[in-house]
Coordinates of C-alpha atoms and ligand atoms in Angstrom, one line a residue:
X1 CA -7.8 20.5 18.8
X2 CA -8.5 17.4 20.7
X3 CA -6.3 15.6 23.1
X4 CA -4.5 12.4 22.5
X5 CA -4.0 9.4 24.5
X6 CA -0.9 10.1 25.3
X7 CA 0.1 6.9 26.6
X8 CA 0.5 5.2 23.4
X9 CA 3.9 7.8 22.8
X10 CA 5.1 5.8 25.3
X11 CA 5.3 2.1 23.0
X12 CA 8.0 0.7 21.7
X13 CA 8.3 1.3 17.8
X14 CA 5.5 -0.8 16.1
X15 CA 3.6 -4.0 17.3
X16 CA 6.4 -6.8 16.7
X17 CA 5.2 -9.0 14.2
X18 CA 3.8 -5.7 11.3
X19 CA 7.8 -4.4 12.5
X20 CA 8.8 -8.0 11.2
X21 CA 6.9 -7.8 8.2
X22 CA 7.9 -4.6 6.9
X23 CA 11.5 -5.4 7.6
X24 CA 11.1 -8.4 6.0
X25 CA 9.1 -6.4 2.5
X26 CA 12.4 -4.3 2.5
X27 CA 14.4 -7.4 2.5
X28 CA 12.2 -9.1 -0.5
X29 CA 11.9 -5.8 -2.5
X30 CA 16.0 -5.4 -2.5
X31 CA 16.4 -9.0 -3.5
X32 CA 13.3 -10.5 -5.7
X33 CA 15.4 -13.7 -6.3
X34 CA 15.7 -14.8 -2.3
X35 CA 11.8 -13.2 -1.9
X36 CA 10.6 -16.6 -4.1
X37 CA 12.3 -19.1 -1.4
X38 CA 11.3 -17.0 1.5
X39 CA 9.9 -19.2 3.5
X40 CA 7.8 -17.7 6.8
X41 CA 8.4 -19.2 10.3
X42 CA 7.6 -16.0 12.4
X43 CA 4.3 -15.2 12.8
X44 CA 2.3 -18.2 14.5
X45 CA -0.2 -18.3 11.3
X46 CA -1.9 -21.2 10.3
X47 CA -1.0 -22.6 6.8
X48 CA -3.5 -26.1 6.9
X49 CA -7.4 -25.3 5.0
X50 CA -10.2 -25.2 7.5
X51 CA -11.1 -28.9 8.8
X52 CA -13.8 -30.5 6.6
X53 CA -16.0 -30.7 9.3
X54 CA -15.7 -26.5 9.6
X55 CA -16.8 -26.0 5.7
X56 CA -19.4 -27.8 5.6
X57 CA -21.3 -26.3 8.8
X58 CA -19.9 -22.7 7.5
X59 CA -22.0 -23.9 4.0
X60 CA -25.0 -24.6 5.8
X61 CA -24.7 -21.6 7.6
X62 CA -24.7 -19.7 4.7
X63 CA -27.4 -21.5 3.5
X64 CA -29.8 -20.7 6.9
X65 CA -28.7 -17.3 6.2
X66 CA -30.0 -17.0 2.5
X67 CA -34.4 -18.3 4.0
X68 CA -36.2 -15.9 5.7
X69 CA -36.7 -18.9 8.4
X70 CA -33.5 -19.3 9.2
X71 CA -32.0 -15.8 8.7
X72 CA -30.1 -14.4 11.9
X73 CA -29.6 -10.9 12.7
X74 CA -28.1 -9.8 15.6
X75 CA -27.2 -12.7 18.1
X76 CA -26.3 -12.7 21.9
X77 CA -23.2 -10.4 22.1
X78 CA -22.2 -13.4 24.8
X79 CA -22.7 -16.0 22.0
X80 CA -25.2 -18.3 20.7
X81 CA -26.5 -20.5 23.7
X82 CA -25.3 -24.3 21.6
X83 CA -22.0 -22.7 21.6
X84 CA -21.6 -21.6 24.9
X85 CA -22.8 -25.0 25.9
X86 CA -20.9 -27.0 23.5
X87 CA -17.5 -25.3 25.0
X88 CA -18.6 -25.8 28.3
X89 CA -19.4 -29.0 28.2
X90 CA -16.8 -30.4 26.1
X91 CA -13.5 -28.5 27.2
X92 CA -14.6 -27.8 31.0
X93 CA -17.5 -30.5 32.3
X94 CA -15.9 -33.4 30.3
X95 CA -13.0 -33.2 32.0
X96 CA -14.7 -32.7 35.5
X97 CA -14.6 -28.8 35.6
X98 CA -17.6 -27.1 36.7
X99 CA -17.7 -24.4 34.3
X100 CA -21.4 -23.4 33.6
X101 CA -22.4 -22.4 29.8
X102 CA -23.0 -18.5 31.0
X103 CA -19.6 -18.1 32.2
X104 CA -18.0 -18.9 28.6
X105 CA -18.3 -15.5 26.7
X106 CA -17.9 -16.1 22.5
X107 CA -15.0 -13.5 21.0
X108 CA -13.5 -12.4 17.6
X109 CA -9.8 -13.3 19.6
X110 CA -8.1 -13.7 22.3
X111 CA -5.8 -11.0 21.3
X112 CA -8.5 -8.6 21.8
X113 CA -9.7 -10.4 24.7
X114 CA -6.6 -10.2 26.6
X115 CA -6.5 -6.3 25.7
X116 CA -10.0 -5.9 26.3
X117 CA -10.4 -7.0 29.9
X118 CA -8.5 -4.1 30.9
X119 CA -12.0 -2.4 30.9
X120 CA -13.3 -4.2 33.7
X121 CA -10.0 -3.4 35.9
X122 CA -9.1 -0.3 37.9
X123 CA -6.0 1.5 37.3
X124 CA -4.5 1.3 40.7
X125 CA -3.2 -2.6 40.1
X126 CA 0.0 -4.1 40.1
X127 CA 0.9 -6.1 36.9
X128 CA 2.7 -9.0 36.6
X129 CA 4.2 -10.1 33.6
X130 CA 6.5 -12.6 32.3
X131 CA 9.9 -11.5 30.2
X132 CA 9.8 -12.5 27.7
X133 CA 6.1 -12.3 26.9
X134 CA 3.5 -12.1 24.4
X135 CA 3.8 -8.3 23.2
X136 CA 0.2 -7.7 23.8
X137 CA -0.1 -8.0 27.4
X138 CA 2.6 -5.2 28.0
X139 CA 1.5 -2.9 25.1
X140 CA -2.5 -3.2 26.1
X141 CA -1.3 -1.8 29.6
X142 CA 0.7 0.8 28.4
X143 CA -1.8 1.8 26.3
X144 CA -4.3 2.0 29.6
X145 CA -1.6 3.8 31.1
X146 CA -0.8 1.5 33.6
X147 CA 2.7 2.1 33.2
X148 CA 5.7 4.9 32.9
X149 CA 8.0 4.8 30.8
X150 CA 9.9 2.3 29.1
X151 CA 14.1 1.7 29.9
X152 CA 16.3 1.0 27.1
X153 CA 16.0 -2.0 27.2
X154 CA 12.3 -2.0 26.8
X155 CA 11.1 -2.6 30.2
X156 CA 8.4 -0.2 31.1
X157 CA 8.1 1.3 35.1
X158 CA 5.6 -0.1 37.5
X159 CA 5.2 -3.3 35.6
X160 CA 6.8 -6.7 37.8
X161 CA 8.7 -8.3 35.0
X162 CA 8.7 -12.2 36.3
X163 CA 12.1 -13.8 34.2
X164 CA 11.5 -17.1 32.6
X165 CA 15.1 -18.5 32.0
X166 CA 16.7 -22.0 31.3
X167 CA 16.9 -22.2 34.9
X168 CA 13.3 -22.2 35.8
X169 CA 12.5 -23.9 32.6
X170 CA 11.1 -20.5 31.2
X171 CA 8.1 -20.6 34.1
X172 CA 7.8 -17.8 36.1
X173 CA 8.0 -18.2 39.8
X174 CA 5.5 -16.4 42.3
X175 CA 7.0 -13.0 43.5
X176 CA 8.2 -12.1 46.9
X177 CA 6.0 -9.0 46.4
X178 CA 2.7 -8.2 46.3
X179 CA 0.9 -7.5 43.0
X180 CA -2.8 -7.8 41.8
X181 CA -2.8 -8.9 38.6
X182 CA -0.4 -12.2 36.6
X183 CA -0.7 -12.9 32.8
X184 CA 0.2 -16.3 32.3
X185 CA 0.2 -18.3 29.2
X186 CA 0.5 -22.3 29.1
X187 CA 2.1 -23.7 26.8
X188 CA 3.9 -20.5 26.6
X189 CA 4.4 -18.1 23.5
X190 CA 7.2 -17.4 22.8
X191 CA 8.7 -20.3 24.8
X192 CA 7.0 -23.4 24.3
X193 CA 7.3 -24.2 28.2
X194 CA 4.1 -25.6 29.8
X195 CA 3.4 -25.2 32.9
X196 CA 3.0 -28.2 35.5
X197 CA 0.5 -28.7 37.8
X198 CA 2.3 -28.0 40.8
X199 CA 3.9 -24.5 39.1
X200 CA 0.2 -23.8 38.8
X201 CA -0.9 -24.6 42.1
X202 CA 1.8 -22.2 43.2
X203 CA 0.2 -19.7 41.3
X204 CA -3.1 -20.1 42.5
X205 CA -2.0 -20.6 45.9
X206 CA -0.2 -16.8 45.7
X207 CA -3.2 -15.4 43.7
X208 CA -5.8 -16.7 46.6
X209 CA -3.2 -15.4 49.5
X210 CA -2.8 -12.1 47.8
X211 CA -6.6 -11.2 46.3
X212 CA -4.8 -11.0 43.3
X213 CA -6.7 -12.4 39.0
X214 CA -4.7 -14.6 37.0
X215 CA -5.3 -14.1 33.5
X216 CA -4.8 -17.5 32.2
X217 CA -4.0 -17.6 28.1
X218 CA -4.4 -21.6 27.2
X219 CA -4.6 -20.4 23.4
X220 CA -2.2 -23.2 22.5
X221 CA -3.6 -26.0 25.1
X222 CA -4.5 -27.9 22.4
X223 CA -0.8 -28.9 22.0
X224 CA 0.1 -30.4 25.3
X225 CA 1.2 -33.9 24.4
X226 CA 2.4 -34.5 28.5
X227 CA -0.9 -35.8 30.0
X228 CA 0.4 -34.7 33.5
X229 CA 0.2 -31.1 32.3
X230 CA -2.7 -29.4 33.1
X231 CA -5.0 -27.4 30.1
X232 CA -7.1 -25.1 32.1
X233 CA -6.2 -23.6 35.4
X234 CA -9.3 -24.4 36.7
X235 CA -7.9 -27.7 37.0
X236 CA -6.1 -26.0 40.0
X237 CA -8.7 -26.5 42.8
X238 CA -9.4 -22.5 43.8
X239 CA -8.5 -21.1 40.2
X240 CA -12.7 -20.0 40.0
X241 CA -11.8 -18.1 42.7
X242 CA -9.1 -16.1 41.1
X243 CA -8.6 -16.4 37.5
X244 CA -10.1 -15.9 34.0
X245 CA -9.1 -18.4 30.8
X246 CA -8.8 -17.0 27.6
X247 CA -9.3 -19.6 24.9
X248 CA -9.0 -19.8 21.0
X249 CA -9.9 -21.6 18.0
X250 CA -7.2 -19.8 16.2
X251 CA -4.4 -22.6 16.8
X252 CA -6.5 -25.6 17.4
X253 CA -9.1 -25.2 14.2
X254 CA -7.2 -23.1 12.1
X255 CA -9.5 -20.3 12.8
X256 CA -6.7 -17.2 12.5
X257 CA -8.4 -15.8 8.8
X258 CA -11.8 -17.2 10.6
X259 CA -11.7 -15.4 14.0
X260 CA -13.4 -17.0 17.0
X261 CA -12.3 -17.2 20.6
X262 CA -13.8 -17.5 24.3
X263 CA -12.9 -15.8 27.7
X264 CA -14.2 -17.9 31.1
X265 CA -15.0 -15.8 33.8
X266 CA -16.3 -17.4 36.6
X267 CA -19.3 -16.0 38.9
X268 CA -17.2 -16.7 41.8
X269 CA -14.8 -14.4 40.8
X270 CA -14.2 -11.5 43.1
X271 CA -12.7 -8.0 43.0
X272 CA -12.6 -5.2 45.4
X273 CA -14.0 -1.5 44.6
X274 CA -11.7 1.6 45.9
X275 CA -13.8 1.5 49.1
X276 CA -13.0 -2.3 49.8
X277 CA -16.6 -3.4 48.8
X278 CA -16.2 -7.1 47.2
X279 CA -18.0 -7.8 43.6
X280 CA -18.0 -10.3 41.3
X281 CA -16.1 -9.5 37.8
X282 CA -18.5 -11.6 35.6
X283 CA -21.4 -9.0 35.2
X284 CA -18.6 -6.2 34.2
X285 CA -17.5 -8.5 31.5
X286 CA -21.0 -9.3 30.9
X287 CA -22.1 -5.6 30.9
X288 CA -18.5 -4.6 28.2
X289 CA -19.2 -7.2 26.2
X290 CA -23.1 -6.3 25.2
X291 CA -22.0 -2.5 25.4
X292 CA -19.0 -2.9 22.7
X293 CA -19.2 -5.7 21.1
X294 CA -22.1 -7.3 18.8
X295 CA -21.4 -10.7 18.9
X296 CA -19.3 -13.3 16.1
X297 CA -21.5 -13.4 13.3
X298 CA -23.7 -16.9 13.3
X299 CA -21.5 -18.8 10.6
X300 CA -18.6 -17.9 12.8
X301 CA -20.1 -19.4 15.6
X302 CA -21.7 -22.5 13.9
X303 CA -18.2 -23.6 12.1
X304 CA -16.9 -22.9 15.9
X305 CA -19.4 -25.5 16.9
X306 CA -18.0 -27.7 14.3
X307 CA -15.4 -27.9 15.8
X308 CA -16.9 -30.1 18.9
X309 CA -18.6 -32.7 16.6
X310 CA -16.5 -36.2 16.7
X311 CA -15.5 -35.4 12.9
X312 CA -14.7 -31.8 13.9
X313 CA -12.7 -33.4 17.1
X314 CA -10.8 -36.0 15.0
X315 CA -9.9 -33.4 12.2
X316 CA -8.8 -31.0 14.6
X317 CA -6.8 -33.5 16.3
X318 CA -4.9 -34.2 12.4
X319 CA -4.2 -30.7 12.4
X320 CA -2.3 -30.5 15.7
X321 CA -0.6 -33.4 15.3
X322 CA 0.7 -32.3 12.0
X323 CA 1.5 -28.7 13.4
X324 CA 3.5 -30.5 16.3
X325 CA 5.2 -33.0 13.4
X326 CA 6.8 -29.8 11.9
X327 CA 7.7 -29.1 15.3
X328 CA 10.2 -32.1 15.6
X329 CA 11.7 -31.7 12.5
X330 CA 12.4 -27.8 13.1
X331 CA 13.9 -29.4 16.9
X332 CA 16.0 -32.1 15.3
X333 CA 17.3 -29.2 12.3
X334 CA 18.1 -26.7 15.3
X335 CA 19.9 -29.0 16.9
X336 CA 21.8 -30.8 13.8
X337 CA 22.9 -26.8 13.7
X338 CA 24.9 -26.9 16.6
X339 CA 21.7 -24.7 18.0
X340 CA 20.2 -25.3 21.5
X341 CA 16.7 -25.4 21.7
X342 CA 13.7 -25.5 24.2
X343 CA 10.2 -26.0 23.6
X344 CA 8.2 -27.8 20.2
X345 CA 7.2 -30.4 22.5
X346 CA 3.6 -29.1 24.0
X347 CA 3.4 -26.2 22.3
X348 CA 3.9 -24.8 18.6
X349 CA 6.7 -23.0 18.7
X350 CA 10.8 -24.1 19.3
X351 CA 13.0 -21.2 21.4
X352 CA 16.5 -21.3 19.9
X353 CA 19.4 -20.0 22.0
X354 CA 21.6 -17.9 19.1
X355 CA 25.0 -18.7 19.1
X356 CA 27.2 -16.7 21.5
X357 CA 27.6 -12.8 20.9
X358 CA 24.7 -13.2 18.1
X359 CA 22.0 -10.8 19.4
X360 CA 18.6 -11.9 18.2
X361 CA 18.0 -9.5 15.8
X362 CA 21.5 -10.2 14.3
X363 CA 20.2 -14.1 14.3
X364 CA 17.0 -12.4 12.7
X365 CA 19.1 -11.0 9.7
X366 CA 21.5 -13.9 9.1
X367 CA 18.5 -16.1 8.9
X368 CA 16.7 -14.2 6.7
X369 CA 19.7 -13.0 4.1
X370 CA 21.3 -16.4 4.8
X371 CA 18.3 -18.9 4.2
X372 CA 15.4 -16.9 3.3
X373 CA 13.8 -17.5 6.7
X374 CA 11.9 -15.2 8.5
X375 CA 11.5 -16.0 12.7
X376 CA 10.7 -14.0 15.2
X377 CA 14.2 -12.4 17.2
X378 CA 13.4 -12.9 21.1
X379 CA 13.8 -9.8 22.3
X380 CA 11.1 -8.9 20.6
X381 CA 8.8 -10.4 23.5
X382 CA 10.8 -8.8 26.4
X383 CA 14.8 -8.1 27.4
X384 CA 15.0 -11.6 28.7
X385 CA 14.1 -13.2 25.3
X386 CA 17.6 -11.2 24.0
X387 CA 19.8 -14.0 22.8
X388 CA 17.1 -16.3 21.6
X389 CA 14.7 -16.6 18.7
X390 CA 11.1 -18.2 17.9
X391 CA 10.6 -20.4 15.1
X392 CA 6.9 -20.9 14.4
X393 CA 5.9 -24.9 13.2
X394 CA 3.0 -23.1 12.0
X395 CA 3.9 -24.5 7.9
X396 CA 3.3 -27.2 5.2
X397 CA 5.4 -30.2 6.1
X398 CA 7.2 -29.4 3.1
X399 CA 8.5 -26.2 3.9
X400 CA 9.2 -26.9 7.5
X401 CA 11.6 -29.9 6.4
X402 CA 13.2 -27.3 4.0
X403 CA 13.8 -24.6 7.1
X404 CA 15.2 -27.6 8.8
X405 CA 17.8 -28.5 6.1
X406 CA 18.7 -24.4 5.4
X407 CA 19.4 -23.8 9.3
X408 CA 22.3 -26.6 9.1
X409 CA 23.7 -24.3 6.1
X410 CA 24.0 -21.2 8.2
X411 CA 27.2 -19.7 8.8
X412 CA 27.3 -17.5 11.9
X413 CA 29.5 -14.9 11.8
X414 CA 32.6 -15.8 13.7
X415 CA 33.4 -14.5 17.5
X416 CA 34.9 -10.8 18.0
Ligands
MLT1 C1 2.3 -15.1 17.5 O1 3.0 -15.3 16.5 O2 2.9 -14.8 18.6 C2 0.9 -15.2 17.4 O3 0.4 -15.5 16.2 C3 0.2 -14.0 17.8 C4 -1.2 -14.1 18.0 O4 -1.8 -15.2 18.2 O5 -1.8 -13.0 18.1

């Protein structure tokens, strides 16, 4: 009988947001009636239809497909050359970063990005991680067995937990100690913090002094309404020296059902074998990526492309600033609730403090029994997001000024 990776015995029940959804099926199966108002705010799906810009290059696409001279097979598993160009000019060189087009790498997600660049890392490194944290940085090391066991509250040995609190504005600080490796993500999920510039200079800074990669998740840069806020680390001067940006058009083009991502990895990039030779990490990546992966199909990438024409840009830009509209009116219904709430301002998703001695799951089922809302308890992203939930602005307008109205409604259950 064959052996099992073993490591994955170690995880913590399911992957939060299928845990979510099946609690949530239970819930709608036991009570039909409240399942037609359910309205869902936990998941960070989009709701909006693809920009027009999108469908019409995905049509054409389909049309190239249907000649014989036009017909694609297999493309570059790094990504058709216009897109790689396209991305590099328009979200790095436009905005002064040197990023050239054959260190941008095309992707189905940054989800499996972020999971899949542990292939080009030892096992020996130190991790770094927020708390609380996007589930799938954790669970993609456990999984690699970078880690022992997890405590009962969830955290898992060897891992450096950074806390992100109301006091440090939910932005971790550099460690006293030494590790190799920091996911960051800016504007944060769950949090909605952003990062400034200088919080990212001390994170480049600590990276350069200790050898150590940043992986830098700007899935949700798009949302950054502060123009003092940086939207890619390499804005930091030294980040091509010490960090890799995972990007997606999940959040900014609506491309969750669509699936289309990019990960920068600089050639200057450097890492150190066993017996201290130095090499750069871009022909590892380069080397995984036409081993295991084939490539997004050509109408993926074309509607991608889309995306950087000035329709593409200006429909885009309609779709944030609708995502971000929700956003205030979930912030001003949180707070009409007596509620205390962080983030919604650069970023798509509002962090609600529950009312004292409510845990977040608890907040989770009031919510959901009470209003027919379904959010996304905080300690489902790490210990320190206990006492907190995530409401997702990711909705129609409609239903997002409905969640508003239902929260002021809520009765918590009184104080023991
Ligand atoms: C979330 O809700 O945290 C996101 O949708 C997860 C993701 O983008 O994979």
């Amino acid at each position: 009988m064959a052996y099992l990776n073993e490591n994955y015995f170690k995880l913590k029940a399911g992957y939060l947001f299928p845990e979510i959804g099946r609690r949530v099926s239970a819930y709608c199966t036991a009570n039909p009636e409240a399942a037609r108002r359910l309205i869902r705010c936990g998941i960070g799906d989009v709701t909006e239809p693809l920009p027009p810009a999108v469908v019409t290059a995905l049509h054409r696409a389909v049309d190239d497909m249907a000649m014989r001279e036009t017909f694609k097979g297999y493309g570059p598993e790094q990504g058709y050359e216009w897109l790689r160009s396209a991305i590099a000019q328009n979200d790095f060189r436009n905005h002064g970063l040197e990023i050239a087009d054959d260190e941008i790498f095309v992707s189905d997600g940054s989800k499996c990005d972020c999971g899949s660049i542990l292939d080009i890392l030892g096992n020996r490194n130190k991790i770094a991680i927020s708390d609380p944290v996007y589930p799938v940085y954790v669970d993609t090391n456990v999984m690699a067995g970078h880690t022992g066991a997890a405590n009962a509250a969830g955290a898992y040995a060897k891992l450096v937990y950074l806390p992100c609190r109301p006091s440090n504005g939910f932005i971790p600080e550099p460690p006293r100690k030494h590790v190799d490796v920091i996911y960051l993500c800016s504007p944060n999920n769950p949090t909605g913090a952003a990062a400034s510039r200088e919080q990212l200079a001390a994170w480049v800074k600590y990276a350069l002094e200790n050898q150590a990669i940043i992986l830098f998740d700007a899935a949700y840069e798009a949302y950054i309404t502060d123009p003092a806020i940086p939207h890619s680390i390499y804005e930091i001067p030294g980040a091509r020296e010490c960090a890799i940006e995972f990007r997606s058009f999940s959040k900014n083009g609506g491309f969750t059902g669509v699936r289309c991502a990019f990960t920068v990895v600089p050639k200057t990039l450097l890492g150190r074998t066993t017996t201290g030779e130095r090499k750069p990490l871009h022909p590892l990546w380069s080397r995984r990526m036409t081993t295991k992966f084939n490539g997004v199909s050509y109408l993926v990438q074309r509607a991608a492309e889309a995306l950087y024409s000035p329709e593409g840009k200006a429909q885009v830009r309609g779709l944030i600033e609708h995502y971000l509209g929700n956003a205030q009116v979930l912030r001003g219904g949180a707070r009409k609730a007596g509620l205390k709430v962080f983030g919604g301002v650069n970023a798509p998703y509002i962090w609600v403090r529950t009312p004292k001695a409510v845990s977040s799951w608890q907040a989770f089922d009031e919510i959901l029994t009470q209003a027919s809302v379904v959010i996304t308890p905080g300690s489902g992203f790490g210990s320190k997001g206990e006492g907190f939930f995530r409401i997702s602005a990711f909705n129609s307008r409609a239903n997002a000024e409905e969640v508003a109205r239902r929260l002021q409604e809520l009765k918590w259950p009184a104080r023991p």
